[in-house]
Amino acid sequence: MARKNQSFNKKTNFYSPPPPRAGGAGQIPKPPSNLPPYLIVPALTLTGGIIYGYYHFQDEVPYTKRKRLLLTSPQHELTMGHNQYKQLTQFHKKDILPSHHRASVTVHRVGSRLASSTKTFMKQYHSSSSADADFYNKPFTYTIIQSDQVNAFVLPGNHIFVYTGLFQYIQNEDELAAVLGHEMAHVLARHGGERLSGNVHMTLFGRLLWWIDPSLLLYSIFVPAVKVLRELPHSREHEVEADHIGLVLASEACFDPRAAKRVFG
């Protein structure tokens, strides 16, 4: 600052500040922004994309009305389920029981009654659009595998697999209906697509951590944290949700829903 712009009061010897710059009397200049201009637009775009995606891909589970993010399309889930169905039937080709076997006949009879109740359920608790009508209208298939394994599961596309080891613990058709209704509920709630969507989220976040910390220290903490804080609670949430919907299906099909307590304990 030039010396002539500085002045001292002769009586008090106090320093007098220089006159304010152009732009308004007493106006204090704003500090420069720490964020470079070339990062502002990408940051705003990313933020807007996240907000849009959150609301665009939000979905509601039938009956329970739980909100969740669902990134997969019904057609993608169908394709995935059909591919897995072909692989599993080929892998267990020698162990699949024929349709006239007693176990196959029983599963088909109970499953057919439950399948009819799924249509009533969806009409009551879900407003299907033309986009996912094909997903829910697929007929159920039942594959019975000779094995000591105690298990039953379902694939997208309404493909149900039952291992004969399960019949060691199933005493009647009401209890079998509890198991099959539980598996059908997973399809109606699209839990498979929800798990895929969660994997996409975690993969993207993991790549972001790898970009931020190439040493992978953050990533090594992130993986077990996701297992404990997200995957295990969500898996339990899906099972409880399938229990509730399965009870509705069994009741609609005129099976005793109290049998579920004996099966799942």
Short mmCIF file of C-alpha atoms in Angstrom, two decimals:
data_model
loop_
_atom_site.label_atom_id
_atom_site.label_comp_id
_atom_site.label_asym_id
_atom_site.label_seq_id
_atom_site.Cartn_x
_atom_site.Cartn_y
_atom_site.Cartn_z
CA MET A 1 0.00 0.00 0.00
CA ALA A 2 1.38 3.42 -0.97
CA ARG A 3 2.64 5.55 1.90
CA LYS A 4 0.36 8.44 0.99
CA ASN A 5 -2.72 6.29 1.66
CA GLN A 6 -1.58 5.80 5.24
CA SER A 7 -2.23 8.51 7.78
CA PHE A 8 -1.70 8.95 11.54
CA ASN A 9 -3.82 11.06 13.84
CA LYS A 10 -1.47 13.61 15.33
CA LYS A 11 -3.30 13.84 18.65
CA THR A 12 -3.80 10.14 19.38
CA ASN A 13 -1.18 8.57 17.13
CA PHE A 14 -3.73 5.89 16.16
CA TYR A 15 -3.42 4.25 12.81
CA SER A 16 -6.17 5.15 10.34
CA PRO A 17 -7.12 2.35 7.92
CA PRO A 18 -6.95 3.04 4.18
CA PRO A 19 -10.17 3.97 2.40
CA PRO A 20 -12.32 1.03 1.15
CA ARG A 21 -11.85 -0.17 -2.37
CA ALA A 22 -14.36 0.33 -5.13
CA GLY A 23 -17.48 -1.81 -4.86
CA GLY A 24 -19.23 -0.32 -1.87
CA ALA A 25 -18.30 1.52 1.29
CA GLY A 26 -17.04 -0.81 4.00
CA GLN A 27 -17.53 -3.90 1.83
CA ILE A 28 -15.39 -6.88 2.89
CA PRO A 29 -14.10 -8.96 -0.02
CA LYS A 30 -15.24 -12.60 -0.02
CA PRO A 31 -12.56 -15.27 0.30
CA PRO A 32 -11.98 -17.32 -2.84
CA SER A 33 -13.70 -20.73 -3.07
CA ASN A 34 -11.52 -23.76 -2.29
CA LEU A 35 -13.38 -25.91 -4.87
CA PRO A 36 -11.97 -25.52 -8.39
CA PRO A 37 -14.59 -24.43 -10.94
CA TYR A 38 -14.01 -27.50 -13.10
CA LEU A 39 -15.16 -29.72 -10.19
CA ILE A 40 -18.36 -27.86 -9.38
CA VAL A 41 -20.34 -29.08 -12.42
CA PRO A 42 -19.38 -32.77 -12.00
CA ALA A 43 -20.15 -32.58 -8.28
CA LEU A 44 -23.58 -31.08 -8.93
CA THR A 45 -24.25 -33.60 -11.70
CA LEU A 46 -23.29 -36.51 -9.44
CA THR A 47 -25.45 -35.20 -6.61
CA GLY A 48 -28.42 -34.72 -8.93
CA GLY A 49 -27.94 -38.19 -10.40
CA ILE A 50 -27.92 -39.79 -6.94
CA ILE A 51 -31.11 -37.97 -5.92
CA TYR A 52 -32.83 -38.89 -9.19
CA GLY A 53 -31.76 -42.52 -8.97
CA TYR A 54 -32.93 -42.81 -5.36
CA TYR A 55 -36.48 -41.82 -6.23
CA HIS A 56 -36.60 -43.38 -9.71
CA PHE A 57 -35.52 -46.86 -8.56
CA GLN A 58 -37.44 -46.88 -5.30
CA ASP A 59 -39.82 -49.81 -5.05
CA GLU A 60 -42.32 -51.16 -2.54
CA VAL A 61 -42.63 -54.76 -1.39
CA PRO A 62 -46.17 -56.15 -1.72
CA TYR A 63 -48.05 -56.62 1.56
CA THR A 64 -45.27 -55.41 3.90
CA LYS A 65 -44.99 -52.03 2.07
CA ARG A 66 -41.26 -51.88 2.81
CA LYS A 67 -39.37 -49.35 0.69
CA ARG A 68 -36.16 -50.41 -1.03
CA LEU A 69 -33.97 -49.58 -4.04
CA LEU A 70 -34.44 -51.97 -6.95
CA LEU A 71 -32.04 -51.44 -9.85
CA THR A 72 -32.77 -54.64 -11.77
CA SER A 73 -35.58 -55.05 -14.27
CA PRO A 74 -38.03 -57.98 -14.10
CA GLN A 75 -36.80 -59.19 -17.50
CA HIS A 76 -33.20 -59.28 -16.28
CA GLU A 77 -34.22 -61.32 -13.25
CA LEU A 78 -36.16 -63.74 -15.45
CA THR A 79 -33.17 -64.24 -17.74
CA MET A 80 -30.87 -64.79 -14.78
CA GLY A 81 -33.30 -67.27 -13.20
CA HIS A 82 -33.81 -69.27 -16.40
CA ASN A 83 -30.06 -69.56 -16.96
CA GLN A 84 -29.49 -70.80 -13.42
CA TYR A 85 -32.42 -73.22 -13.80
CA LYS A 86 -30.85 -74.80 -16.89
CA GLN A 87 -27.47 -75.10 -15.17
CA LEU A 88 -28.89 -76.70 -12.03
CA THR A 89 -31.14 -79.16 -13.85
CA GLN A 90 -28.19 -80.22 -15.98
CA PHE A 91 -25.96 -80.56 -12.91
CA HIS A 92 -28.55 -82.65 -10.97
CA LYS A 93 -29.81 -84.49 -14.04
CA LYS A 94 -29.25 -87.98 -12.57
CA ASP A 95 -30.83 -87.10 -9.21
CA ILE A 96 -34.07 -85.46 -10.38
CA LEU A 97 -37.12 -87.56 -9.47
CA PRO A 98 -39.65 -88.32 -12.22
CA SER A 99 -43.01 -86.55 -12.21
CA HIS A 100 -44.85 -89.75 -11.20
CA HIS A 101 -42.78 -90.21 -8.04
CA ARG A 102 -44.76 -89.82 -4.81
CA ALA A 103 -42.66 -86.88 -3.63
CA SER A 104 -43.03 -85.10 -6.98
CA VAL A 105 -46.79 -85.65 -7.05
CA THR A 106 -47.17 -84.26 -3.52
CA VAL A 107 -45.05 -81.17 -4.20
CA HIS A 108 -46.92 -80.45 -7.44
CA ARG A 109 -50.31 -80.84 -5.76
CA VAL A 110 -49.47 -78.51 -2.85
CA GLY A 111 -47.59 -76.10 -5.10
CA SER A 112 -50.50 -75.80 -7.53
CA ARG A 113 -52.85 -74.68 -4.77
CA LEU A 114 -50.33 -72.14 -3.54
CA ALA A 115 -49.67 -70.90 -7.06
CA SER A 116 -53.36 -70.07 -7.43
CA SER A 117 -53.20 -68.07 -4.20
CA THR A 118 -50.26 -66.02 -5.52
CA LYS A 119 -52.50 -64.57 -8.23
CA THR A 120 -55.08 -63.51 -5.66
CA PHE A 121 -52.30 -62.10 -3.49
CA MET A 122 -50.82 -59.98 -6.28
CA LYS A 123 -54.22 -58.59 -7.29
CA GLN A 124 -54.83 -57.52 -3.71
CA TYR A 125 -51.43 -56.22 -2.65
CA HIS A 126 -49.61 -55.21 -5.83
CA SER A 127 -50.55 -53.10 -8.81
CA SER A 128 -48.71 -54.89 -11.60
CA SER A 129 -47.75 -52.88 -14.66
CA SER A 130 -47.27 -54.20 -18.16
CA ALA A 131 -43.52 -54.15 -17.54
CA ASP A 132 -43.59 -56.78 -14.77
CA ALA A 133 -46.80 -58.65 -15.60
CA ASP A 134 -44.78 -61.32 -17.42
CA PHE A 135 -42.58 -61.73 -14.35
CA TYR A 136 -45.43 -62.61 -12.00
CA ASN A 137 -47.53 -64.61 -14.47
CA LYS A 138 -44.91 -67.27 -15.15
CA PRO A 139 -46.08 -70.77 -14.16
CA PHE A 140 -44.22 -72.39 -11.28
CA THR A 141 -41.94 -75.34 -11.94
CA TYR A 142 -41.05 -77.91 -9.27
CA THR A 143 -37.81 -79.88 -9.41
CA ILE A 144 -37.41 -82.61 -6.78
CA ILE A 145 -33.81 -83.73 -6.22
CA GLN A 146 -32.87 -86.99 -4.51
CA SER A 147 -30.49 -85.88 -1.76
CA ASP A 148 -30.04 -86.05 2.00
CA GLN A 149 -29.67 -82.29 2.04
CA VAL A 150 -32.45 -80.50 3.93
CA ASN A 151 -33.18 -77.57 1.69
CA ALA A 152 -35.58 -75.87 -0.69
CA PHE A 153 -35.04 -72.70 -2.70
CA VAL A 154 -36.51 -70.69 -5.55
CA LEU A 155 -35.06 -68.91 -8.57
CA PRO A 156 -36.48 -65.87 -10.36
CA GLY A 157 -38.90 -67.12 -12.97
CA ASN A 158 -40.79 -69.26 -10.42
CA HIS A 159 -38.44 -72.24 -10.44
CA ILE A 160 -38.68 -74.11 -7.12
CA PHE A 161 -36.17 -76.80 -6.10
CA VAL A 162 -36.86 -79.24 -3.25
CA TYR A 163 -34.34 -81.73 -1.84
CA THR A 164 -35.82 -84.99 -0.55
CA GLY A 165 -33.92 -84.63 2.73
CA LEU A 166 -36.56 -82.05 3.63
CA PHE A 167 -39.21 -84.77 3.88
CA GLN A 168 -37.49 -86.16 6.98
CA TYR A 169 -38.86 -83.13 8.83
CA ILE A 170 -42.12 -82.51 6.94
CA GLN A 171 -45.00 -84.47 8.43
CA ASN A 172 -47.97 -83.33 6.34
CA GLU A 173 -49.04 -81.12 3.45
CA ASP A 174 -49.67 -78.12 5.71
CA GLU A 175 -46.02 -78.09 6.70
CA LEU A 176 -44.95 -78.56 3.08
CA ALA A 177 -47.17 -75.62 2.15
CA ALA A 178 -45.36 -73.49 4.74
CA VAL A 179 -42.04 -74.24 3.04
CA LEU A 180 -43.28 -73.76 -0.52
CA GLY A 181 -45.21 -70.62 0.40
CA HIS A 182 -42.06 -69.20 1.94
CA GLU A 183 -40.11 -69.81 -1.26
CA MET A 184 -42.86 -68.37 -3.46
CA ALA A 185 -42.86 -65.28 -1.27
CA HIS A 186 -39.22 -64.63 -2.14
CA VAL A 187 -40.22 -64.40 -5.81
CA LEU A 188 -43.26 -62.19 -5.18
CA ALA A 189 -41.11 -59.81 -3.12
CA ARG A 190 -38.32 -59.91 -5.73
CA HIS A 191 -35.69 -60.52 -3.09
CA GLY A 192 -33.30 -61.86 -5.73
CA GLY A 193 -33.37 -58.57 -7.61
CA GLU A 194 -32.93 -56.66 -4.38
CA ARG A 195 -29.80 -58.64 -3.52
CA LEU A 196 -28.40 -57.96 -6.99
CA SER A 197 -29.13 -54.25 -6.56
CA GLY A 198 -27.33 -54.24 -3.23
CA ASN A 199 -24.30 -55.89 -4.83
CA VAL A 200 -24.21 -53.14 -7.46
CA HIS A 201 -24.25 -50.46 -4.75
CA MET A 202 -21.45 -52.11 -2.81
CA THR A 203 -19.35 -52.73 -5.93
CA LEU A 204 -19.53 -49.06 -6.94
CA PHE A 205 -18.72 -47.91 -3.42
CA GLY A 206 -15.84 -50.37 -3.22
CA ARG A 207 -14.36 -49.05 -6.46
CA LEU A 208 -14.66 -45.52 -5.10
CA LEU A 209 -12.72 -46.53 -1.98
CA TRP A 210 -10.07 -48.18 -4.15
CA TRP A 211 -9.72 -44.93 -6.11
CA ILE A 212 -9.46 -42.85 -2.92
CA ASP A 213 -7.09 -45.26 -1.15
CA PRO A 214 -4.97 -47.36 -3.55
CA SER A 215 -3.39 -49.09 -0.53
CA LEU A 216 -6.75 -50.90 -0.09
CA LEU A 217 -6.71 -50.28 3.66
CA LEU A 218 -10.18 -48.71 3.57
CA TYR A 219 -11.40 -51.50 1.31
CA SER A 220 -10.17 -54.18 3.72
CA ILE A 221 -12.25 -52.53 6.45
CA PHE A 222 -15.23 -51.99 4.14
CA VAL A 223 -15.72 -55.64 3.11
CA PRO A 224 -16.26 -57.18 6.58
CA ALA A 225 -18.25 -54.11 7.66
CA VAL A 226 -20.67 -54.65 4.76
CA LYS A 227 -21.03 -58.31 5.75
CA VAL A 228 -21.92 -57.51 9.35
CA LEU A 229 -23.86 -54.26 8.96
CA ARG A 230 -25.73 -54.86 5.71
CA GLU A 231 -25.78 -58.37 4.25
CA LEU A 232 -26.64 -60.31 7.40
CA PRO A 233 -29.42 -57.92 8.58
CA HIS A 234 -30.88 -57.74 5.06
CA SER A 235 -30.81 -61.52 4.70
CA ARG A 236 -32.70 -61.91 7.96
CA GLU A 237 -35.14 -59.20 6.91
CA HIS A 238 -35.88 -61.06 3.68
CA GLU A 239 -36.51 -64.32 5.53
CA VAL A 240 -38.92 -62.71 7.99
CA GLU A 241 -40.69 -60.96 5.13
CA ALA A 242 -41.01 -64.25 3.23
CA ASP A 243 -42.43 -65.86 6.38
CA HIS A 244 -45.19 -63.25 6.60
CA ILE A 245 -46.12 -63.41 2.93
CA GLY A 246 -45.93 -67.20 2.96
CA LEU A 247 -48.48 -67.33 5.77
CA VAL A 248 -50.86 -65.23 3.68
CA LEU A 249 -50.42 -67.56 0.71
CA ALA A 250 -50.96 -70.70 2.80
CA SER A 251 -54.10 -69.26 4.39
CA GLU A 252 -55.47 -68.23 1.00
CA ALA A 253 -54.86 -71.76 -0.30
CA CYS A 254 -56.74 -73.22 2.72
CA PHE A 255 -53.67 -74.70 4.42
CA ASP A 256 -53.17 -74.41 8.17
CA PRO A 257 -50.77 -71.45 8.67
CA ARG A 258 -49.97 -72.67 12.19
CA ALA A 259 -47.87 -75.40 10.57
CA ALA A 260 -45.21 -72.79 9.80
CA LYS A 261 -44.38 -72.55 13.50
CA ARG A 262 -43.66 -76.26 13.65
CA VAL A 263 -41.46 -76.08 10.55
CA PHE A 264 -39.48 -72.91 11.20
CA GLY A 265 -39.62 -73.14 14.96
#
